[in-house]
Tab-separated table of C-alpha atoms and ligand atoms in Angstrom:
chain	number	residue	atom	x	y	z
B	1	MET	CA	9.243	-1.198	10.334
B	2	THR	CA	9.597	-2.695	6.860
B	3	MET	CA	6.342	-2.872	4.743
B	4	GLN	CA	5.705	-4.663	1.639
B	5	SER	CA	2.915	-5.206	-0.833
B	6	SER	CA	2.626	-8.946	-1.261
B	7	ALA	CA	2.995	-10.915	-4.396
B	8	LYS	CA	-0.688	-10.773	-5.877
B	9	SER	CA	-1.949	-13.856	-7.383
B	10	SER	CA	-5.405	-14.713	-8.717
B	11	ALA	CA	-4.479	-17.741	-10.609
B	12	VAL	CA	-6.428	-20.840	-9.276
B	13	THR	CA	-3.768	-22.940	-10.849
B	14	ASP	CA	-0.812	-21.526	-8.874
B	15	LYS	CA	0.166	-24.318	-6.373
B	16	PRO	CA	-0.124	-22.665	-2.883
B	17	ALA	CA	2.691	-23.021	-0.349
B	18	VAL	CA	0.278	-24.698	2.070
B	19	SER	CA	-2.973	-26.663	1.391
B	20	ARG	CA	-4.886	-26.593	4.687
B	21	ILE	CA	-4.867	-23.316	6.866
B	22	GLY	CA	-6.486	-22.755	10.241
B	23	ILE	CA	-8.190	-19.570	11.138
B	24	VAL	CA	-8.787	-18.344	14.773
B	25	THR	CA	-10.751	-15.214	15.944
B	26	ALA	CA	-9.436	-14.346	19.482
B	27	GLY	CA	-9.618	-11.542	21.927
B	28	GLY	CA	-12.692	-9.288	22.301
B	29	ASP	CA	-14.999	-9.706	19.277
B	30	CYS	CA	-15.946	-6.761	16.983
B	31	PRO	CA	-17.960	-6.205	13.819
B	32	GLY	CA	-16.335	-7.407	10.627
B	33	LEU	CA	-14.915	-10.597	11.950
B	34	ASN	CA	-17.370	-12.678	9.934
B	35	ALA	CA	-16.502	-10.583	6.963
B	36	VAL	CA	-12.815	-11.813	7.389
B	37	ILE	CA	-13.888	-15.399	7.937
B	38	ARG	CA	-15.905	-15.370	4.807
B	39	SER	CA	-13.164	-13.695	2.887
B	40	VAL	CA	-10.528	-16.030	3.999
B	41	TYR	CA	-12.650	-19.285	3.212
B	42	LYS	CA	-13.746	-17.883	-0.330
B	43	THR	CA	-10.165	-16.776	-1.245
B	44	ALA	CA	-8.497	-19.908	0.083
B	45	THR	CA	-11.001	-22.413	-1.542
B	46	GLY	CA	-11.808	-20.561	-4.527
B	47	GLN	CA	-8.449	-18.964	-5.588
B	48	PHE	CA	-6.165	-21.639	-4.339
B	49	GLY	CA	-7.979	-24.759	-3.805
B	50	MET	CA	-6.959	-24.833	-0.114
B	51	GLU	CA	-8.944	-26.054	2.873
B	52	VAL	CA	-9.771	-23.977	5.751
B	53	VAL	CA	-10.406	-25.246	9.429
B	54	GLY	CA	-12.127	-23.018	11.768
B	55	ILE	CA	-10.783	-23.071	15.411
B	56	GLU	CA	-13.618	-22.484	17.965
B	57	ASP	CA	-13.586	-19.829	20.667
B	58	GLY	CA	-10.395	-18.370	20.122
B	59	PHE	CA	-7.273	-20.152	21.440
B	60	ALA	CA	-9.530	-22.260	23.756
B	61	GLY	CA	-10.434	-24.298	20.652
B	62	ALA	CA	-6.740	-24.702	19.811
B	63	ILE	CA	-5.898	-25.969	23.376
B	64	GLN	CA	-8.800	-28.290	23.512
B	65	ASN	CA	-8.661	-29.373	20.008
B	66	ARG	CA	-12.105	-28.043	19.104
B	67	MET	CA	-11.934	-27.343	15.342
B	68	GLU	CA	-13.978	-27.907	12.228
B	69	LEU	CA	-13.166	-28.067	8.454
B	70	LEU	CA	-15.303	-25.148	7.064
B	71	GLY	CA	-17.681	-25.593	4.217
B	72	SER	CA	-19.689	-23.034	2.179
B	73	GLN	CA	-22.589	-23.517	4.701
B	74	HIS	CA	-20.553	-21.975	7.570
B	75	VAL	CA	-19.990	-18.661	5.746
B	76	ARG	CA	-23.295	-18.341	3.924
B	77	GLY	CA	-25.086	-15.162	4.937
B	78	ILE	CA	-22.583	-14.062	7.514
B	79	LEU	CA	-21.162	-10.930	5.874
B	80	PRO	CA	-23.641	-8.530	7.517
B	81	ARG	CA	-23.506	-10.277	10.978
B	82	GLY	CA	-21.647	-8.916	13.899
B	83	GLY	CA	-19.500	-11.159	16.210
B	84	THR	CA	-17.774	-14.171	15.025
B	85	VAL	CA	-19.296	-17.447	13.794
B	86	LEU	CA	-16.341	-19.098	15.230
B	87	GLY	CA	-16.593	-17.813	18.737
B	88	SER	CA	-13.872	-15.922	20.509
B	89	SER	CA	-12.249	-15.589	23.933
B	90	ASN	CA	-10.086	-12.876	25.384
B	91	ARG	CA	-8.761	-15.056	28.293
B	92	ASP	CA	-7.289	-18.204	26.767
B	93	ASP	CA	-3.654	-18.018	26.116
B	94	PRO	CA	-1.814	-21.222	25.064
B	95	PHE	CA	1.379	-20.180	26.907
B	96	ARG	CA	-0.505	-19.398	30.178
B	97	VAL	CA	-3.275	-21.955	30.826
B	98	ALA	CA	-4.850	-21.956	34.240
B	99	THR	CA	-4.897	-25.360	35.880
B	100	MET	CA	-5.639	-26.611	39.451
B	101	VAL	CA	-2.854	-28.641	41.011
B	102	ASN	CA	-3.372	-29.924	44.530
B	103	GLY	CA	-6.022	-27.370	45.110
B	104	ALA	CA	-3.913	-24.455	43.839
B	105	LYS	CA	-4.210	-22.615	40.638
B	106	VAL	CA	-1.071	-22.664	38.506
B	107	TYR	CA	-0.371	-21.662	34.947
B	108	GLU	CA	1.030	-23.997	32.355
B	109	ASP	CA	2.493	-23.649	28.909
B	110	ARG	CA	0.387	-25.772	26.648
B	111	SER	CA	1.847	-24.210	23.302
B	112	ASP	CA	3.256	-27.664	22.394
B	113	LEU	CA	-0.191	-29.103	22.649
B	114	VAL	CA	-1.679	-26.482	20.376
B	115	LEU	CA	1.181	-27.193	17.773
B	116	SER	CA	0.541	-31.036	18.000
B	117	ASN	CA	-3.324	-30.398	17.732
B	118	PHE	CA	-2.738	-28.357	14.635
B	119	LYS	CA	-0.539	-31.145	13.278
B	120	GLU	CA	-3.055	-33.876	13.933
B	121	ARG	CA	-5.660	-31.627	12.070
B	122	GLY	CA	-3.455	-31.282	9.084
B	123	ILE	CA	-3.197	-27.428	9.644
B	124	GLU	CA	-0.071	-26.266	8.040
B	125	ALA	CA	-0.457	-22.523	8.689
B	126	LEU	CA	-2.615	-20.246	10.965
B	127	ILE	CA	-4.322	-17.019	10.131
B	128	ALA	CA	-4.814	-15.329	13.462
B	129	VAL	CA	-7.352	-12.490	13.725
B	130	GLY	CA	-7.000	-10.305	16.850
B	131	GLY	CA	-5.732	-7.404	18.705
B	132	ASP	CA	-2.444	-6.928	20.578
B	133	GLY	CA	-2.887	-9.859	23.010
B	134	THR	CA	-3.822	-12.351	20.174
B	135	LEU	CA	-0.986	-11.023	17.974
B	136	SER	CA	1.426	-11.483	20.727
B	137	ILE	CA	0.318	-15.088	21.146
B	138	ALA	CA	0.604	-15.620	17.381
B	139	ASN	CA	4.010	-14.189	17.368
B	140	LYS	CA	5.071	-16.588	20.085
B	141	LEU	CA	3.592	-19.464	18.205
B	142	ALA	CA	5.515	-18.291	15.115
B	143	GLU	CA	8.763	-18.178	17.100
B	144	LYS	CA	8.140	-21.855	17.867
B	145	GLY	CA	8.026	-22.515	14.134
B	146	LEU	CA	4.257	-22.263	13.267
B	147	LYS	CA	3.523	-20.624	10.007
B	148	VAL	CA	1.439	-17.621	10.898
B	149	VAL	CA	-0.309	-14.678	9.133
B	150	ALA	CA	-1.935	-12.230	11.419
B	151	ILE	CA	-4.884	-9.809	10.719
B	152	PRO	CA	-5.410	-6.857	13.122
B	153	LYS	CA	-8.817	-6.225	14.590
B	154	THR	CA	-10.030	-4.270	17.637
B	155	ILE	CA	-12.552	-1.586	18.225
B	156	ASP	CA	-9.964	0.307	20.224
B	157	ASN	CA	-7.942	1.004	17.007
B	158	ASP	CA	-4.725	0.972	19.176
B	159	LEU	CA	-2.408	-1.045	16.950
B	160	GLU	CA	0.745	0.655	15.755
B	161	ALA	CA	1.409	-1.232	12.607
B	162	THR	CA	-1.849	-0.320	10.768
B	163	ASP	CA	-3.601	2.905	10.032
B	164	VAL	CA	-6.878	1.541	11.120
B	165	THR	CA	-8.192	-1.830	12.523
B	166	PHE	CA	-11.545	-3.048	11.397
B	167	GLY	CA	-14.272	-2.941	14.057
B	168	PHE	CA	-13.324	0.718	14.865
B	169	ASP	CA	-15.518	2.296	12.376
B	170	SER	CA	-18.532	0.343	13.539
B	171	ALA	CA	-17.791	1.212	17.110
B	172	LEU	CA	-17.520	4.699	16.260
B	173	ARG	CA	-20.908	4.631	14.468
B	174	VAL	CA	-22.559	3.423	17.635
B	175	ALA	CA	-20.782	5.927	19.883
B	176	THR	CA	-21.340	8.792	17.623
B	177	GLY	CA	-24.982	7.860	17.449
B	178	ALA	CA	-25.110	7.825	21.289
B	179	ALA	CA	-23.499	11.221	21.519
B	180	ASP	CA	-25.898	12.653	18.905
B	181	SER	CA	-28.964	11.245	20.589
B	182	LEU	CA	-27.971	12.550	24.021
B	183	HIS	CA	-28.151	16.159	22.721
B	184	THR	CA	-32.025	16.404	22.756
B	185	THR	CA	-32.376	15.107	26.246
B	186	ALA	CA	-29.522	17.200	27.613
B	187	GLU	CA	-31.072	20.314	26.041
B	188	SER	CA	-34.588	19.588	27.370
B	189	HIS	CA	-33.487	19.025	30.880
B	190	HIS	CA	-30.427	21.459	31.054
B	191	ARG	CA	-28.231	18.706	32.116
B	192	VAL	CA	-24.724	17.666	31.623
B	193	MET	CA	-24.677	14.242	30.024
B	194	VAL	CA	-21.511	12.136	30.355
B	195	LEU	CA	-20.942	9.473	27.819
B	196	GLU	CA	-18.364	6.785	28.732
B	197	VAL	CA	-16.899	4.964	25.832
B	198	MET	CA	-14.418	2.012	25.462
B	199	GLY	CA	-10.978	2.006	24.095
B	200	ARG	CA	-8.785	0.838	26.851
B	201	TYR	CA	-5.678	3.085	27.183
B	202	ALA	CA	-6.272	4.753	23.733
B	203	GLY	CA	-8.742	7.550	23.189
B	204	TRP	CA	-9.500	6.922	19.577
B	205	ILE	CA	-13.192	6.103	20.119
B	206	ALA	CA	-13.891	8.982	22.634
B	207	LEU	CA	-12.072	11.422	20.340
B	208	GLY	CA	-13.661	10.126	17.047
B	209	ALA	CA	-17.187	9.956	18.549
B	210	GLY	CA	-16.779	13.196	20.606
B	211	LEU	CA	-15.810	15.031	17.477
B	212	ALA	CA	-18.303	13.499	15.159
B	213	GLY	CA	-21.036	13.624	17.797
B	214	GLY	CA	-20.513	17.355	18.669
B	215	ALA	CA	-19.264	16.910	22.208
B	216	ASP	CA	-18.223	19.938	24.272
B	217	LEU	CA	-15.597	18.204	26.274
B	218	ILE	CA	-13.593	15.065	25.260
B	219	LEU	CA	-11.671	13.371	28.006
B	220	ILE	CA	-8.937	10.775	26.705
B	221	PRO	CA	-6.240	8.793	28.332
B	222	GLU	CA	-3.436	10.736	26.388
B	223	ILE	CA	-4.524	14.024	27.716
B	224	PRO	CA	-4.939	13.917	31.493
B	225	PHE	CA	-7.552	16.282	32.638
B	226	ARG	CA	-8.007	18.802	35.434
B	227	LEU	CA	-11.452	18.877	36.987
B	228	GLU	CA	-11.401	22.557	37.388
B	229	LYS	CA	-10.986	22.917	33.728
B	230	VAL	CA	-13.983	20.711	33.139
B	231	TYR	CA	-15.982	22.661	35.637
B	232	GLU	CA	-14.913	25.939	34.033
B	233	HIS	CA	-16.069	24.969	30.645
B	234	VAL	CA	-19.431	23.764	31.789
B	235	ARG	CA	-19.993	26.882	33.822
B	236	SER	CA	-18.869	29.332	30.966
B	237	ARG	CA	-21.370	27.423	28.614
B	238	ILE	CA	-24.202	28.117	31.071
B	239	ALA	CA	-23.081	31.644	31.431
B	240	SER	CA	-23.400	32.211	27.787
B	241	GLY	CA	-26.916	30.681	27.638
B	242	LYS	CA	-25.897	27.088	26.723
B	243	LYS	CA	-27.606	25.299	29.568
B	244	PHE	CA	-26.440	21.875	28.784
B	245	SER	CA	-23.081	20.079	27.883
B	246	ILE	CA	-22.118	16.802	26.420
B	247	VAL	CA	-18.956	15.140	27.829
B	248	VAL	CA	-17.399	12.141	25.992
B	249	VAL	CA	-14.962	10.218	28.278
B	250	GLY	CA	-12.806	7.338	27.208
B	251	GLU	CA	-12.791	4.413	29.766
B	252	GLY	CA	-9.055	4.877	30.232
B	253	ALA	CA	-9.088	8.736	30.922
B	254	LYS	CA	-7.777	9.952	34.134
B	255	PRO	CA	-7.175	13.237	35.982
B	256	LEU	CA	-3.722	14.677	36.072
B	257	GLY	CA	-1.680	12.895	38.549
B	258	GLY	CA	-4.518	10.234	39.046
B	259	ARG	CA	-5.153	6.632	37.870
B	260	GLU	CA	-7.523	5.041	35.701
B	261	VAL	CA	-10.840	3.616	37.102
B	262	VAL	CA	-10.662	-0.229	37.133
B	263	GLN	CA	-13.974	-1.950	37.021
B	264	ARG	CA	-12.674	-5.548	37.450
B	265	ARG	CA	-9.660	-7.799	37.204
B	266	ILE	CA	-9.997	-11.083	35.328
B	267	GLU	CA	-6.839	-12.989	36.511
B	268	ASP	CA	-6.626	-15.700	33.866
B	269	SER	CA	-6.782	-13.064	31.049
B	270	THR	CA	-3.568	-11.995	29.226
B	271	ASP	CA	-4.454	-8.374	30.179
B	272	PRO	CA	-6.424	-8.772	33.439
B	273	VAL	CA	-7.498	-5.201	33.858
B	274	ARG	CA	-10.957	-4.170	32.753
B	275	LEU	CA	-11.455	-0.465	32.732
B	276	GLY	CA	-14.709	1.254	33.507
B	277	GLY	CA	-16.358	3.609	35.899
B	278	ILE	CA	-14.769	6.960	35.145
B	279	GLY	CA	-18.118	8.305	33.836
B	280	TYR	CA	-19.852	7.841	37.223
B	281	TRP	CA	-16.943	9.434	39.158
B	282	LEU	CA	-16.791	12.282	36.674
B	283	SER	CA	-20.564	12.891	36.799
B	284	ASP	CA	-20.618	12.988	40.587
B	285	GLN	CA	-17.833	15.662	40.544
B	286	ILE	CA	-19.455	17.893	37.961
B	287	GLU	CA	-22.875	17.677	39.711
B	288	HIS	CA	-21.424	18.470	43.111
B	289	HIS	CA	-18.996	21.331	42.014
B	290	VAL	CA	-20.971	22.968	39.263
B	291	GLN	CA	-24.474	22.414	40.806
B	292	ILE	CA	-25.988	21.102	37.650
B	293	GLU	CA	-27.915	17.935	37.151
B	294	THR	CA	-25.762	15.305	35.556
B	295	ARG	CA	-26.441	12.015	34.123
B	296	VAL	CA	-24.255	9.120	32.793
B	297	THR	CA	-24.502	6.657	29.860
B	298	VAL	CA	-22.019	3.765	29.738
B	299	LEU	CA	-22.234	2.397	26.283
B	300	GLY	CA	-20.356	-0.805	27.040
B	301	HIS	CA	-20.511	-3.771	24.805
B	302	LEU	CA	-23.053	-2.108	22.396
B	303	GLN	CA	-19.921	-0.662	20.847
B	304	ARG	CA	-18.736	-4.199	19.901
B	305	SER	CA	-22.162	-5.253	18.756
B	306	GLY	CA	-24.340	-5.185	15.682
B	307	SER	CA	-23.712	-5.228	12.046
B	308	PRO	CA	-20.449	-4.095	10.705
B	309	SER	CA	-20.139	-0.889	8.801
B	310	PRO	CA	-19.625	-0.907	5.003
B	311	PHE	CA	-15.945	0.405	5.842
B	312	ASP	CA	-15.325	-2.555	8.220
B	313	ARG	CA	-16.867	-5.198	5.891
B	314	ILE	CA	-14.622	-3.869	2.913
B	315	LEU	CA	-11.491	-3.627	5.237
B	316	GLY	CA	-12.137	-7.139	6.599
B	317	ILE	CA	-12.709	-8.582	3.053
B	318	ARG	CA	-9.513	-6.952	1.885
B	319	PHE	CA	-7.450	-8.093	4.918
B	320	GLY	CA	-8.773	-11.726	4.324
B	321	VAL	CA	-7.754	-11.678	0.729
B	322	GLU	CA	-4.265	-10.405	1.441
B	323	ALA	CA	-3.803	-12.759	4.458
B	324	VAL	CA	-4.484	-15.743	2.129
B	325	GLU	CA	-2.389	-14.527	-0.668
B	326	LEU	CA	0.568	-14.225	1.735
B	327	ALA	CA	-0.061	-17.813	3.031
B	328	ALA	CA	-0.255	-19.205	-0.665
B	329	ALA	CA	2.932	-17.204	-1.482
B	330	GLY	CA	4.635	-18.857	1.559
B	331	GLU	CA	5.155	-15.536	3.233
B	332	PHE	CA	4.706	-16.128	6.976
B	333	GLY	CA	5.343	-14.239	10.185
B	334	ARG	CA	3.604	-11.153	8.722
B	335	MET	CA	0.629	-9.038	9.629
B	336	VAL	CA	-1.643	-7.464	7.110
B	337	SER	CA	-1.983	-3.725	7.396
B	338	LEU	CA	-3.866	-0.698	5.903
B	339	ARG	CA	-1.409	2.145	5.079
B	340	GLY	CA	-3.220	4.953	3.255
B	341	VAL	CA	-5.486	3.354	0.847
B	342	ASP	CA	-3.098	0.218	0.317
B	343	ILE	CA	-3.162	-3.127	1.916
B	344	VAL	CA	0.331	-4.111	2.730
B	345	SER	CA	2.133	-6.427	5.161
B	346	VAL	CA	4.575	-5.869	7.935
B	347	PRO	CA	6.622	-8.255	10.016
B	348	LEU	CA	4.523	-9.544	12.972
B	349	SER	CA	7.315	-9.211	15.329
B	350	ASP	CA	7.368	-5.481	14.608
B	351	ALA	CA	3.520	-5.343	14.750
B	352	VAL	CA	3.422	-6.561	18.360
B	353	ARG	CA	6.157	-4.232	19.769
B	354	GLN	CA	3.963	-1.250	20.763
B	355	THR	CA	0.280	0.032	20.740
B	356	ARG	CA	-0.748	3.237	19.140
B	357	ASN	CA	-2.250	6.173	21.057
B	358	VAL	CA	-3.764	9.460	20.036
B	359	ASP	CA	-1.134	12.074	19.455
B	360	PRO	CA	-2.060	15.085	21.749
B	361	GLN	CA	-0.364	17.339	19.274
B	362	GLY	CA	-1.837	15.462	16.214
B	363	ALA	CA	-4.251	16.563	13.518
B	364	LEU	CA	-7.492	15.226	15.150
B	365	VAL	CA	-6.927	16.919	18.535
B	366	HIS	CA	-5.923	20.145	16.619
B	367	ALA	CA	-9.231	20.008	14.602
B	368	ALA	CA	-11.199	19.426	17.724
B	369	ARG	CA	-9.579	22.243	19.505
B	370	ALA	CA	-10.191	24.523	16.547
B	371	VAL	CA	-13.964	23.941	16.796
B	372	GLY	CA	-14.196	24.591	20.320
B	373	VAL	CA	-13.968	21.091	21.933
B	374	ARG	CA	-12.098	21.177	25.369
B	375	PHE	CA	-9.885	18.408	26.684
B	376	GLY	CA	-9.910	19.420	30.332
B	377	ASP	CA	-6.201	20.425	30.182
L	401	F6P	O1	-10.360	-4.434	23.634
L	401	F6P	C1	-11.791	-4.293	23.242
L	401	F6P	C2	-12.589	-3.961	24.524
L	401	F6P	O2	-13.847	-3.848	24.085
L	401	F6P	C3	-12.082	-2.664	25.144
L	401	F6P	O3	-12.377	-1.599	24.600
L	401	F6P	C4	-12.606	-2.986	26.529
L	401	F6P	O4	-11.936	-2.369	27.560
L	401	F6P	C5	-12.554	-4.491	26.701
L	401	F6P	O5	-12.393	-5.032	25.469
L	401	F6P	C6	-13.668	-5.180	27.462
L	401	F6P	O6	-13.514	-6.434	27.584
L	401	F6P	P1	-14.506	-7.546	28.017
L	401	F6P	O7	-15.290	-7.901	26.830
L	401	F6P	O8	-13.762	-8.587	28.725
L	401	F6P	O9	-15.448	-6.819	29.036
């Protein structure tokens, strides 16, 4: 993947390549989106004299032509607020719009309508803020000629082309806090506490929160587990006088040779599968086989809620600045990215090619094993 640092400009007098940009926040929301929106607005208007149009509710607003020219009143006070003032949707895809025809649901490509809505609104380029689904849509729009700059976000941290996505740190803070808190009640009642966290098919949240929150067992999608190994560790803790255990399980974790637990399907969505439920199944198994009282906490959308962490705010601000500078310099078809301590950009087409998973042989898993964490393998 070719990386580059973009041409930096802080000159208000430089004539930008485009004068009106649109911004869309799509996919599952996460803390830090408002920091990006504010950053894009302030940089675009203050540094380049551009106008910014906010698109409502993800790509739903692009399809339905619901957009508004942003003013300072839209971004005032939003930096510490979670969610997105523009609204978001993780089911609206311009290339696959559900429509009823003669009583039957069919899917239609409305991407041309989106392009003509943008044209009508005078939007010359789009800043698309999202995870892998949103970035794929943005890439397809770019292939149709739209000028696009993408900004990666997701609590799952599963995008290949950036070291970290914003939203992840805030989710980790919530999940770590939960793992910390569960220790006291687990200890009082001599129980196993199972904490199920989000992350889809990647174990970043489970691994991070488990490690930071002192979990005894961490179960992640990348390391299929054996139930016997889980029981064995809980039993050996009891035998050594530690009468409680904390298990952090990623929603996408699965037993060796088994499948993920699917909570529901949302057919209209780009990725219809919603994972969830492994925590309850696992808890039943442990309680039954180890004969120890077990309870489950499913953290769910708390991980996407609340105020962004300072790290996510700063990353969001830096991403927003970089995205606008790319647009002003006429560098489209790119995604901003964090590499080490630097903000760089990569081709959007490369960025959507694959997701990023925890390396079972990597440094984080190594460190966790070194301090006695078990992965059930
Ligand atoms: O991708 C972010 C995420 O929060 C995942 O971790 C989770 O599996 C999914 O979205 C939940 O989606 P929804 O908001 O549709 O329930």
